Amino acid sequence: TLLSEAIKHQADVILISQTVTQKDVHIQNLTSFIELLEAEHKRDDFIVIIGGPRISHALAKELGYDAGFGQRKYAFDVASFAVNMLKEKGIKTK
């Protein structure tokens, strides 16, 4: 699973790309991942970011993510956010 791979590779940030789906399955998937992190007591171990064409920062926060990036956002925006969050958490960045 994504979580086991993140743990195995000692990731600091988990990035999820999500398209909008019929019947809001994407909301269920995104919610399930946060619930898994919480059940495994791992939520505070990672900065968790979602992105996609119809993902907003407000939706991401509502679902329990640290940030959401949608249209007109680029890799630079996501990376900058992640680095700033790592600094806030006191995790060394190079």
Tab-separated table of C-alpha atoms in Angstrom:
chain	number	residue	atom	x	y	z
A	1	THR	CA	0.000	0.000	0.000
A	2	LEU	CA	0.973	3.632	-0.286
A	3	LEU	CA	1.388	3.933	3.465
A	4	SER	CA	3.639	0.886	3.765
A	5	GLU	CA	5.831	2.193	0.940
A	6	ALA	CA	6.038	5.631	2.578
A	7	ILE	CA	7.113	4.008	5.844
A	8	LYS	CA	9.569	1.665	4.104
A	9	HIS	CA	11.260	4.554	2.287
A	10	GLN	CA	11.147	6.876	5.305
A	11	ALA	CA	9.173	9.488	3.379
A	12	ASP	CA	8.429	12.860	4.917
A	13	VAL	CA	5.793	13.862	2.363
A	14	ILE	CA	3.045	11.864	0.662
A	15	LEU	CA	1.637	13.317	-2.557
A	16	ILE	CA	-1.624	11.983	-3.957
A	17	SER	CA	-2.967	12.906	-7.373
A	18	GLN	CA	-6.716	12.454	-7.632
A	19	THR	CA	-9.192	13.014	-10.399
A	20	VAL	CA	-12.836	13.668	-9.648
A	21	THR	CA	-14.952	10.545	-9.983
A	22	GLN	CA	-18.577	9.645	-10.391
A	23	LYS	CA	-20.539	9.317	-7.165
A	24	ASP	CA	-17.697	11.041	-5.284
A	25	VAL	CA	-15.624	7.862	-4.997
A	26	HIS	CA	-12.550	10.122	-4.913
A	27	ILE	CA	-13.808	11.670	-1.658
A	28	GLN	CA	-14.240	8.207	-0.155
A	29	ASN	CA	-10.732	7.189	-1.283
A	30	LEU	CA	-9.128	10.346	0.077
A	31	THR	CA	-11.014	10.073	3.371
A	32	SER	CA	-10.072	6.400	3.721
A	33	PHE	CA	-6.377	7.214	3.386
A	34	ILE	CA	-6.494	9.801	6.175
A	35	GLU	CA	-8.484	7.377	8.329
A	36	LEU	CA	-5.812	4.717	7.702
A	37	LEU	CA	-3.047	7.118	8.742
A	38	GLU	CA	-4.953	7.969	11.916
A	39	ALA	CA	-5.745	4.312	12.723
A	40	GLU	CA	-2.063	3.447	12.361
A	41	HIS	CA	-1.068	6.493	14.474
A	42	LYS	CA	0.967	7.786	11.538
A	43	ARG	CA	-0.899	10.979	10.602
A	44	ASP	CA	1.635	13.259	12.276
A	45	ASP	CA	4.551	11.417	10.648
A	46	PHE	CA	3.866	12.793	7.184
A	47	ILE	CA	2.948	15.932	5.332
A	48	VAL	CA	0.068	14.752	3.163
A	49	ILE	CA	-0.855	16.684	0.022
A	50	ILE	CA	-3.472	16.028	-2.644
A	51	GLY	CA	-3.681	17.466	-6.106
A	52	GLY	CA	-5.856	17.295	-9.143
A	53	PRO	CA	-7.839	19.430	-11.549
A	54	ARG	CA	-10.762	19.948	-9.180
A	55	ILE	CA	-8.979	19.696	-5.868
A	56	SER	CA	-8.990	22.835	-3.768
A	57	HIS	CA	-7.016	23.707	-0.681
A	58	ALA	CA	-10.298	24.060	1.237
A	59	LEU	CA	-11.421	20.547	0.242
A	60	ALA	CA	-8.045	19.099	1.192
A	61	LYS	CA	-8.142	20.720	4.625
A	62	GLU	CA	-11.734	19.565	5.144
A	63	LEU	CA	-10.675	15.981	4.414
A	64	GLY	CA	-7.708	16.148	6.809
A	65	TYR	CA	-4.858	16.821	4.383
A	66	ASP	CA	-2.201	19.449	4.894
A	67	ALA	CA	-2.804	21.049	1.506
A	68	GLY	CA	-4.563	20.711	-1.808
A	69	PHE	CA	-3.438	21.966	-5.186
A	70	GLY	CA	-5.699	22.299	-8.199
A	71	GLN	CA	-5.734	24.150	-11.464
A	72	ARG	CA	-2.978	26.652	-12.192
A	73	LYS	CA	-0.714	25.134	-9.556
A	74	TYR	CA	2.596	23.626	-10.497
A	75	ALA	CA	5.275	21.338	-9.091
A	76	PHE	CA	7.098	24.395	-7.766
A	77	ASP	CA	4.034	25.384	-5.707
A	78	VAL	CA	3.722	21.914	-4.198
A	79	ALA	CA	7.451	21.560	-3.512
A	80	SER	CA	7.630	25.013	-1.910
A	81	PHE	CA	4.716	24.187	0.348
A	82	ALA	CA	6.268	20.851	1.347
A	83	VAL	CA	9.673	22.379	2.117
A	84	ASN	CA	8.095	25.123	4.219
A	85	MET	CA	6.039	22.554	6.148
A	86	LEU	CA	9.148	20.432	6.746
A	87	LYS	CA	10.930	23.496	8.110
A	88	GLU	CA	7.970	24.266	10.378
A	89	LYS	CA	8.094	20.697	11.711
A	90	GLY	CA	11.830	21.037	12.275
A	91	ILE	CA	12.744	18.422	9.710
A	92	LYS	CA	16.025	19.217	8.002
A	93	THR	CA	15.844	20.019	4.300
A	94	LYS	CA	18.767	20.229	1.927
